[in-house]
PDB file of C-alpha atoms in Angstrom:
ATOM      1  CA  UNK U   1     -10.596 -23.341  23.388  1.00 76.00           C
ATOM      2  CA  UNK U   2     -11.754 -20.085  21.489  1.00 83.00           C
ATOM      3  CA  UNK U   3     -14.947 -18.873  23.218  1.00 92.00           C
ATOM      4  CA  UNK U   4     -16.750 -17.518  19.657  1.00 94.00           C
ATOM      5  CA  UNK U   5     -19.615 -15.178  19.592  1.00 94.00           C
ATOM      6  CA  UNK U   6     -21.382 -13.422  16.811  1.00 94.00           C
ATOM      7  CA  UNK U   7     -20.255  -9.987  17.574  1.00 95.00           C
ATOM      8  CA  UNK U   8     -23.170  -7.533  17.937  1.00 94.00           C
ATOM      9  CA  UNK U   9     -23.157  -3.652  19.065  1.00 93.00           C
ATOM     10  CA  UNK U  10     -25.502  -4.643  22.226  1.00 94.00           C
ATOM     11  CA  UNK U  11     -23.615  -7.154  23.758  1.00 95.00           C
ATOM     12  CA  UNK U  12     -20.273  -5.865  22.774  1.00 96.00           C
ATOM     13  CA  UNK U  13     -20.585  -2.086  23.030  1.00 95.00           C
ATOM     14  CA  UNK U  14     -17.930  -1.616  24.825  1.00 95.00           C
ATOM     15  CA  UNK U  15     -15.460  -3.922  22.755  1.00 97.00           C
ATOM     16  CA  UNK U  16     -12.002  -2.868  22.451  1.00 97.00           C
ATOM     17  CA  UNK U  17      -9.166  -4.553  20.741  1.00 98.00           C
ATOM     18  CA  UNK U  18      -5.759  -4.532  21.197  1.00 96.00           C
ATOM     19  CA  UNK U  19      -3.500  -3.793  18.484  1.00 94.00           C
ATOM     20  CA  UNK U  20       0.146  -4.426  17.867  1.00 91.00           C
ATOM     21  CA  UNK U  21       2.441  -7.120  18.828  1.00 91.00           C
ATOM     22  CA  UNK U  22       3.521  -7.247  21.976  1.00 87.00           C
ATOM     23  CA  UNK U  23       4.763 -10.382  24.280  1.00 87.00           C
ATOM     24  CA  UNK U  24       1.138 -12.047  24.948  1.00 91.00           C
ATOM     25  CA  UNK U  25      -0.781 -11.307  22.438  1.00 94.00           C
ATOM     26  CA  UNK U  26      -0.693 -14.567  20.296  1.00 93.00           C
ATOM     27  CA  UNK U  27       1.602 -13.268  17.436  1.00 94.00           C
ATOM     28  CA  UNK U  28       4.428 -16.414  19.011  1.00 95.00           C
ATOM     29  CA  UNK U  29       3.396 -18.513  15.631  1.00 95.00           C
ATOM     30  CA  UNK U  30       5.985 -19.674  13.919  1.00 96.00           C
ATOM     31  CA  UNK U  31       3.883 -20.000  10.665  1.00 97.00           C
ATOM     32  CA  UNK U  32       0.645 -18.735   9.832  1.00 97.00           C
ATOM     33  CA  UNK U  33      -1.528 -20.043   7.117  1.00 97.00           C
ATOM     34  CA  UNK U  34      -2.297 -18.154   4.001  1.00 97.00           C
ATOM     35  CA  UNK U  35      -3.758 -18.373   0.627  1.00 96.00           C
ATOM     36  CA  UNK U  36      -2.581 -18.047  -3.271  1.00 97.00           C
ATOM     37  CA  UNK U  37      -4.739 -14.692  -3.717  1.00 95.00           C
ATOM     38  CA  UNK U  38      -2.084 -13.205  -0.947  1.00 97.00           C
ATOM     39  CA  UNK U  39       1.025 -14.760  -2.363  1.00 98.00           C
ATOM     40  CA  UNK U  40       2.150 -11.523  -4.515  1.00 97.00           C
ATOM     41  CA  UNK U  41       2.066  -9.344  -1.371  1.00 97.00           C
ATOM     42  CA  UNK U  42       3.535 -12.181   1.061  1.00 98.00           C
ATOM     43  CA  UNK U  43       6.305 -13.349  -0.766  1.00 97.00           C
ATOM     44  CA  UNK U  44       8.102 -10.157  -0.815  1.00 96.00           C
ATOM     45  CA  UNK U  45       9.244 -11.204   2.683  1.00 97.00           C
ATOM     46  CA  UNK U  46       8.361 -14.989   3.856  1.00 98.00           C
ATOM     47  CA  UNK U  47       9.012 -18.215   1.987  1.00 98.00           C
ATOM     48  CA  UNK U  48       5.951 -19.536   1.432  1.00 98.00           C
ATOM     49  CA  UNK U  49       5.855 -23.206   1.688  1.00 98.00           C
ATOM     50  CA  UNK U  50       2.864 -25.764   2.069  1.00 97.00           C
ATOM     51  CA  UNK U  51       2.207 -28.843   4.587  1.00 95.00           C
ATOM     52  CA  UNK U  52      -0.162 -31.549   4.784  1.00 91.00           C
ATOM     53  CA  UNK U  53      -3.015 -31.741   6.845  1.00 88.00           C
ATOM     54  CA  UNK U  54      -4.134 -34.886   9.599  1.00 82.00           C
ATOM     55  CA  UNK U  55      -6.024 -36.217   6.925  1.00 83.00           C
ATOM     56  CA  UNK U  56      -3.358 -36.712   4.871  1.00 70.00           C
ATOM     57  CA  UNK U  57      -4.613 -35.586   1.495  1.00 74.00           C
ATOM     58  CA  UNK U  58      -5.112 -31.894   1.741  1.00 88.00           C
ATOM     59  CA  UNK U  59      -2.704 -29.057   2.178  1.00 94.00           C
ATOM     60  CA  UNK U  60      -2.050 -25.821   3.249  1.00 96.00           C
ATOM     61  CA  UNK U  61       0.199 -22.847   2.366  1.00 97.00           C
ATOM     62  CA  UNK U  62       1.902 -21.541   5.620  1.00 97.00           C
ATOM     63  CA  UNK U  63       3.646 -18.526   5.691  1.00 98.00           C
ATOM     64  CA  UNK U  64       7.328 -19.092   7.368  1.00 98.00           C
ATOM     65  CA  UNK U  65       7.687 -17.086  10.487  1.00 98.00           C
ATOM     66  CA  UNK U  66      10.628 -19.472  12.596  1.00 96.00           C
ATOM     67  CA  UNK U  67      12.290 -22.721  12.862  1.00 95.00           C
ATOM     68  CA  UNK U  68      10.503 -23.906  16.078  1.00 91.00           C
ATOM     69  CA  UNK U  69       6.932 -23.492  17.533  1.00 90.00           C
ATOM     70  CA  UNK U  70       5.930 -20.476  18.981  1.00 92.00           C
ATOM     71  CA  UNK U  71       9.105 -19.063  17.441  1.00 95.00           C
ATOM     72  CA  UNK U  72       8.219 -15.702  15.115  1.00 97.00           C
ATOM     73  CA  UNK U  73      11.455 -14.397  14.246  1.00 97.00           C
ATOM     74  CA  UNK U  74       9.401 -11.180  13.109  1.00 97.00           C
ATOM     75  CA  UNK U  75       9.028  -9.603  16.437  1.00 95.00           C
ATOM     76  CA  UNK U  76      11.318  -7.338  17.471  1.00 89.00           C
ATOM     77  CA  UNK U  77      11.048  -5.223  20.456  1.00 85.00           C
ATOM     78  CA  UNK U  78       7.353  -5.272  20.783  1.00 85.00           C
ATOM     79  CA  UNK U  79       6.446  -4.693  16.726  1.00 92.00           C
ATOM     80  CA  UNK U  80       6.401  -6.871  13.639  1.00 95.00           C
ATOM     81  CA  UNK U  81       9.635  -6.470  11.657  1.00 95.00           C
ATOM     82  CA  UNK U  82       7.814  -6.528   7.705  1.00 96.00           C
ATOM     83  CA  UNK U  83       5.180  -4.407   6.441  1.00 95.00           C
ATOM     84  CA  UNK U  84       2.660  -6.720   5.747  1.00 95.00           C
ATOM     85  CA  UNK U  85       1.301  -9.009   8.307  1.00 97.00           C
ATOM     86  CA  UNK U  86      -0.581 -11.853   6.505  1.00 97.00           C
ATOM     87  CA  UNK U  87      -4.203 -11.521   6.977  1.00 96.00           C
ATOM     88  CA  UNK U  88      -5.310 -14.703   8.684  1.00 96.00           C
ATOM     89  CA  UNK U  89      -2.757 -13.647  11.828  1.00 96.00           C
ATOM     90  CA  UNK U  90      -3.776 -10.042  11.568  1.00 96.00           C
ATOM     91  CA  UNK U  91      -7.487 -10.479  11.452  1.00 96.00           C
ATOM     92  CA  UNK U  92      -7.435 -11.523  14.770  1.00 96.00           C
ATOM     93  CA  UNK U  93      -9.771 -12.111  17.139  1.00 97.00           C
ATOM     94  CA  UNK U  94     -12.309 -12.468  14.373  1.00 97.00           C
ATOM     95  CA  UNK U  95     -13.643 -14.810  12.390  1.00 95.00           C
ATOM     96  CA  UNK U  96     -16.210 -15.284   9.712  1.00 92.00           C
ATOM     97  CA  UNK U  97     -19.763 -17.226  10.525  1.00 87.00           C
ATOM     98  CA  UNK U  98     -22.490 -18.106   8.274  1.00 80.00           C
ATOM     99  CA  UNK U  99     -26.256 -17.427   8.910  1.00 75.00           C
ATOM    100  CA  UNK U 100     -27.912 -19.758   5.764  1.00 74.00           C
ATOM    101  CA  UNK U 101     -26.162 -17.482   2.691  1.00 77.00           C
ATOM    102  CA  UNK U 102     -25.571 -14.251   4.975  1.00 84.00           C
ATOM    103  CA  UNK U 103     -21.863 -13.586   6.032  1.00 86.00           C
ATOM    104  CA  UNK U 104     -21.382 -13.078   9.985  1.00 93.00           C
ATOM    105  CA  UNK U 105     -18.806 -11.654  11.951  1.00 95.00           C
ATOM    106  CA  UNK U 106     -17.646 -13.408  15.022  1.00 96.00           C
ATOM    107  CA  UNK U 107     -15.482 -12.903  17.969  1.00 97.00           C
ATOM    108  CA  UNK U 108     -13.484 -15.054  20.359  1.00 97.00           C
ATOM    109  CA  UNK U 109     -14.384 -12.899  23.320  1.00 97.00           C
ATOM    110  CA  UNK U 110     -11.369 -15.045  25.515  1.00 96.00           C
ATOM    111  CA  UNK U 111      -8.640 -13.893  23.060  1.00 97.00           C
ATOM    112  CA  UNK U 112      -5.789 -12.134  24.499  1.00 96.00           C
ATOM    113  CA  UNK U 113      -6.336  -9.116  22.156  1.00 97.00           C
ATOM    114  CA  UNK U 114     -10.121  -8.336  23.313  1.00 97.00           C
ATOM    115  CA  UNK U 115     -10.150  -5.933  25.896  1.00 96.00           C
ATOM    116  CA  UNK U 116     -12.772  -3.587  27.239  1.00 94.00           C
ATOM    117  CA  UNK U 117     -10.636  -0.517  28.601  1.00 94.00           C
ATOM    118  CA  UNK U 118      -7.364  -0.540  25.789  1.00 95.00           C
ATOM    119  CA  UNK U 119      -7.061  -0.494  22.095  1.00 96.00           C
ATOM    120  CA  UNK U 120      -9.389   0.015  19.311  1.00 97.00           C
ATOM    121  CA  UNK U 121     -13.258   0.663  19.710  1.00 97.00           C
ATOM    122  CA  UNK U 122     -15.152  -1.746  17.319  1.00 97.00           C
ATOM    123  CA  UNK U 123     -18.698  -0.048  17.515  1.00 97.00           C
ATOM    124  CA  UNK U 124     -19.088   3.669  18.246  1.00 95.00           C
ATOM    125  CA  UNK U 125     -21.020   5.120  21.509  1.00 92.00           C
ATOM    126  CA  UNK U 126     -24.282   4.566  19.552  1.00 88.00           C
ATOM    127  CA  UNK U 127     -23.663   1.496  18.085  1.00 88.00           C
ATOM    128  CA  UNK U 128     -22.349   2.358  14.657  1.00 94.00           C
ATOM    129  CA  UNK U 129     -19.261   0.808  13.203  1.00 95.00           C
ATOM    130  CA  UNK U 130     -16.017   2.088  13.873  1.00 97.00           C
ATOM    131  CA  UNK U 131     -13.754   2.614  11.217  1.00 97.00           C
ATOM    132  CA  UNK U 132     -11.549   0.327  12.515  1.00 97.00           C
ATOM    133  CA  UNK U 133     -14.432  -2.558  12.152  1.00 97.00           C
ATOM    134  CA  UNK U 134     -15.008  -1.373   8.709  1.00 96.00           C
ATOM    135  CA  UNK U 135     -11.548  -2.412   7.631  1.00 96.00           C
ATOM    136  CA  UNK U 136     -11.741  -5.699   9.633  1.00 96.00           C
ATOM    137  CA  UNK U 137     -15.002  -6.721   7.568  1.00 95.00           C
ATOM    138  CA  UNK U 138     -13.208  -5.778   4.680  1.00 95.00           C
ATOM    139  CA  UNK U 139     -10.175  -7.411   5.301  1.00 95.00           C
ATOM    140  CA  UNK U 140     -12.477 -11.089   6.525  1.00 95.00           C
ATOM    141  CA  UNK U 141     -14.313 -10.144   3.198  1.00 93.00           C
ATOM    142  CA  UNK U 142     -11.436 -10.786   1.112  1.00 94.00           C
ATOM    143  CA  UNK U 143      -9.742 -13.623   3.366  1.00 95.00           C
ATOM    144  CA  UNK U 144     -13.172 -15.552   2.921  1.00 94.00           C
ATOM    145  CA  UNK U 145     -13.168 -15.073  -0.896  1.00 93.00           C
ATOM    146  CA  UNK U 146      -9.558 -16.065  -0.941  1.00 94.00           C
ATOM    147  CA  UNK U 147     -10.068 -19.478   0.881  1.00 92.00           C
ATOM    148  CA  UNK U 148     -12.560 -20.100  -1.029  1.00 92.00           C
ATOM    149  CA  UNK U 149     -10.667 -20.176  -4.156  1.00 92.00           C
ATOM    150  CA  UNK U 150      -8.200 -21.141  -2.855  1.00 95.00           C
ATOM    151  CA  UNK U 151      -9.281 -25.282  -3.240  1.00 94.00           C
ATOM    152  CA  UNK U 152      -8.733 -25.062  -6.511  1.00 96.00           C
ATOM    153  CA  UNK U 153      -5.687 -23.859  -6.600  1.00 97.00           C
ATOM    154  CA  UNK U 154      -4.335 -26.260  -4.196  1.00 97.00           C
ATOM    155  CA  UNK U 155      -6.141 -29.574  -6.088  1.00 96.00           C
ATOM    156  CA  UNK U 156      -4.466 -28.182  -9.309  1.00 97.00           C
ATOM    157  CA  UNK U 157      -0.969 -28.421  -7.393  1.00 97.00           C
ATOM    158  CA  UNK U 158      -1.930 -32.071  -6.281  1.00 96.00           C
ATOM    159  CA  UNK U 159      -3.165 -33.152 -10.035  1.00 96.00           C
ATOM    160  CA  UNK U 160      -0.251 -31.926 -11.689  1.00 97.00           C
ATOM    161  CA  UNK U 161       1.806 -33.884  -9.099  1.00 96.00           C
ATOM    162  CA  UNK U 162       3.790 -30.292  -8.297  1.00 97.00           C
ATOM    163  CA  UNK U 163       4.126 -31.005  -4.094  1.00 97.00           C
ATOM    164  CA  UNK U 164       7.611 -31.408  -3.791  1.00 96.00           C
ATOM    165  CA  UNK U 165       8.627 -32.674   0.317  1.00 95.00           C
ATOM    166  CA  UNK U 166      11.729 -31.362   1.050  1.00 92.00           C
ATOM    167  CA  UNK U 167      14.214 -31.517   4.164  1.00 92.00           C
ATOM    168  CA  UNK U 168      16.495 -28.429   5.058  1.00 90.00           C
ATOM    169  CA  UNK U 169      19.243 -28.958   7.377  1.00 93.00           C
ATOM    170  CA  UNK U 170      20.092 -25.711   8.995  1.00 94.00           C
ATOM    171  CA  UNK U 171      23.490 -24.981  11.512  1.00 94.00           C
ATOM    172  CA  UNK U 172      23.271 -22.043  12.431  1.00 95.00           C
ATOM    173  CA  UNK U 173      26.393 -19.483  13.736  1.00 94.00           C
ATOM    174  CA  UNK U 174      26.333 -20.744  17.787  1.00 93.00           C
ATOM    175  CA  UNK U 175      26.144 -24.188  16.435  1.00 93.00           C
ATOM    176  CA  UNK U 176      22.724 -25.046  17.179  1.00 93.00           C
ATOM    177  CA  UNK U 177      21.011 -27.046  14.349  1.00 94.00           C
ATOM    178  CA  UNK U 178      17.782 -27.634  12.942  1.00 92.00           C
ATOM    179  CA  UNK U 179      16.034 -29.909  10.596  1.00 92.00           C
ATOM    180  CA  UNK U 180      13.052 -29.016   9.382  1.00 88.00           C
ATOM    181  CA  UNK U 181      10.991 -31.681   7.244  1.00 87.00           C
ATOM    182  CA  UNK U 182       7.219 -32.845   6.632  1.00 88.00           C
ATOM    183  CA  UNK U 183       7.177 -29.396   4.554  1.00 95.00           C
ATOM    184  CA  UNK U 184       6.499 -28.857   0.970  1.00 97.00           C
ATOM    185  CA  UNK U 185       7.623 -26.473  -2.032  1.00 97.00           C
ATOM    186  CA  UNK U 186       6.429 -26.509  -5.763  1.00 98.00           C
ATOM    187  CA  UNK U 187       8.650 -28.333  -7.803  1.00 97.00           C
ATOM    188  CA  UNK U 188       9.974 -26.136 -10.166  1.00 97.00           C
ATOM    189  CA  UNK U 189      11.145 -28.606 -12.905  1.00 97.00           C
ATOM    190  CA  UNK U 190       7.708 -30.630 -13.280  1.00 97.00           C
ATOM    191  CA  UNK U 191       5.958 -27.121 -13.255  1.00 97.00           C
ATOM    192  CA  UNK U 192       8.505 -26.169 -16.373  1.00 95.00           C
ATOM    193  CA  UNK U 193       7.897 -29.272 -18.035  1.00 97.00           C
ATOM    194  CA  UNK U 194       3.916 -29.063 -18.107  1.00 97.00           C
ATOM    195  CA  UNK U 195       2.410 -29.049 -21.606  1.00 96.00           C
ATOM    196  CA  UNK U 196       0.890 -26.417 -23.613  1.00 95.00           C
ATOM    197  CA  UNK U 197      -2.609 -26.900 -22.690  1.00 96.00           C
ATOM    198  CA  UNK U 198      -2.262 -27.290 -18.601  1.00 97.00           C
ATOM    199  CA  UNK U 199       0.006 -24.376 -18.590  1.00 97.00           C
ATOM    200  CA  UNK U 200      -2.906 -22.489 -20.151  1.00 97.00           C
ATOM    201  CA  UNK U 201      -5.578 -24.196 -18.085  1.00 96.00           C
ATOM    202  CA  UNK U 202      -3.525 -23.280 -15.231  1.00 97.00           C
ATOM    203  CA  UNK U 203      -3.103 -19.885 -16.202  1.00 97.00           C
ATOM    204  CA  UNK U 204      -6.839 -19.164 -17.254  1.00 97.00           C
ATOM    205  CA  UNK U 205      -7.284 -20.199 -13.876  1.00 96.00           C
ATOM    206  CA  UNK U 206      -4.831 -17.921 -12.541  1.00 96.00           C
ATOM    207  CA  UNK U 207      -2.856 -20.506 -10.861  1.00 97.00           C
ATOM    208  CA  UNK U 208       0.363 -20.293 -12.445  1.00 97.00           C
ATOM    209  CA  UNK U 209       1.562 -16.681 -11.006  1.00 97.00           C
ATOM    210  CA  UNK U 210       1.096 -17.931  -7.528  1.00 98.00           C
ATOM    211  CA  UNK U 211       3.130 -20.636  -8.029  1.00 98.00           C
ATOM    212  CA  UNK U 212       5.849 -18.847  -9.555  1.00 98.00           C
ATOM    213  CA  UNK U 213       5.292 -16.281  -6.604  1.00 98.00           C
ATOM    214  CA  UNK U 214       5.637 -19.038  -4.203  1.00 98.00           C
ATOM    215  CA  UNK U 215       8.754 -20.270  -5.659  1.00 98.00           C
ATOM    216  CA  UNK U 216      10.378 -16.594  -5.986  1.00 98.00           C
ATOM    217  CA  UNK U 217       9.368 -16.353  -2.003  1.00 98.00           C
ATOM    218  CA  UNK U 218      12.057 -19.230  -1.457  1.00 97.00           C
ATOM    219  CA  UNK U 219      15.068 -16.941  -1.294  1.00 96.00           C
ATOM    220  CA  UNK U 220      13.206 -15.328   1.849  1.00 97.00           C
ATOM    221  CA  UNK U 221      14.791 -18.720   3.897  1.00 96.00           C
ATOM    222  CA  UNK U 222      18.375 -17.004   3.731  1.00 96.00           C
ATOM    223  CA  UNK U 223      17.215 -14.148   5.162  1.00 97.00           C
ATOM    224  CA  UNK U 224      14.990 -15.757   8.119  1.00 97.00           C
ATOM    225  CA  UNK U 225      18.179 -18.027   8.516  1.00 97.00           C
ATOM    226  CA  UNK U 226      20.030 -14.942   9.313  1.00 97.00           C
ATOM    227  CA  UNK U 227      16.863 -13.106  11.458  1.00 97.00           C
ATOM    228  CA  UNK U 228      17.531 -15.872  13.590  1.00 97.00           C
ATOM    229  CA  UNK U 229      21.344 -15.685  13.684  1.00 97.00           C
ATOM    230  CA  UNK U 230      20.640 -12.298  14.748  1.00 95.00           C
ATOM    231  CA  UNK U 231      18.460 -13.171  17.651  1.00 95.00           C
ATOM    232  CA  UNK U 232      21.098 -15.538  18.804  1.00 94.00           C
ATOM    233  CA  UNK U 233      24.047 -13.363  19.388  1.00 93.00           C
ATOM    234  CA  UNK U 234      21.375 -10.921  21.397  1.00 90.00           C
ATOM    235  CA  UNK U 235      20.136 -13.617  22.989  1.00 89.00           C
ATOM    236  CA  UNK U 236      23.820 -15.092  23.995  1.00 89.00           C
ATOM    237  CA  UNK U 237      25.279 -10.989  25.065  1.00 85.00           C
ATOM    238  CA  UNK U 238      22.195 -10.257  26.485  1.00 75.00           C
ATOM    239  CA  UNK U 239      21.253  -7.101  24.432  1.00 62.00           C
TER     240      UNK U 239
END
């Protein structure tokens, strides 16, 4: 269980946190979740799929990392093999409170990343910010407004009936296979076949360019199909 605290420059002076991705540090996902306002940066290099929540009638969009938990075919030797890192994996170990209207930062001081001897200094020896806890706010500034919005988007997806389950069956070079199902992609057809007037409600709302961003993002599963390929044969030699 996360042990959250709302960070402060008494109690956590001395806060340091530990950057990068090495073995440890909570980057084995093999999907992280993500939102349509990040979909033109993302989908440059994951497919970007959606699944259904426990309550069965809301979703997510998940950013594809692997093909089994705690499998993130984007670590390689101790980095994180993309330039972008989506933001709700990166922002780690914060997370965004509310006091009444105000906007807190918080902390889960038992994360593997929060250290008080390594990595980067959140408040400076007199209790300014750092600049490296200016670019977190920022960053939990924009991931907040992006959630927000982004129930809209996904109850437009749902009213236009445009969740489309699908099941991919992988076999990959050593043989091993892998079904993966209970997912969800936009189906392109029914979105192409909307009328004049919800294609414009959709894109007044600026819904429709994530969707189509989501769908271009698709072509990413060849090359994570062949990420893992690649971690098979240097898993199998040894290398």
């Amino acid at each position: 269980m996360p042990n959250i605290a709302l960070l402060n420059n008494i109690e956590h002076k001395d806060l340091r946190i530990v950057t990068g991705h090495r073995p440890g540090l909570g980057s084995e996902v093999a999907w992280v979740p993500t939102f349509a306002d990040e979909f033109r940066s993302l989908q440059a290099h994951y497919p970007i799929i959606f699944r259904q929540l426990e309550d069965g009638a809301s979703y997510e969009a998940i950013a594809l990392l692997g093909f089994k938990e705690d499998e993130n075919l984007f670590l390689e030797d101790g980095r994180w093999d993309a330039p972008l890192v989506p933001w709700l994996h990166e922002r780690q170990p914060f997370y965004i409170g509310r006091n009444g209207d105000e906007l807190m930062i918080q902390v889960d001081l038992d994360h593997p990343r929060v250290s008080q001897t390594e990595g980067e200094p959140v408040f400076k020896p007199h209790g300014g910010n750092t600049e490296f806890l200016d670019k977190t706010s920022a960053m939990l500034s924009n991931i907040h407004n992006g959630v927000q919005a982004n129930a809209g988007f996904l109850e437009a997806l749902k009213r236009h009936e445009l969740f489309d389950g699908f099941v991919l069956d992988i076999e990959f070079e050593n043989g091993d296979r892998n079904r993966m199902g209970g997912f969800f992609t936009i189906h392109e057809e029914r979105l192409g076949a909307l009328g004049g007037a919800a294609i414009a409600e959709l894109h007044a709302a600026g819904y429709l360019a994530p969707m189509y961003f989501a769908l271009a993002s698709l072509s990413h599963f060849r090359d994570l199909i062949d990420r893992k390929n690649r971690r098979n044969r240097r898993e199998a030699t040894g290398a």
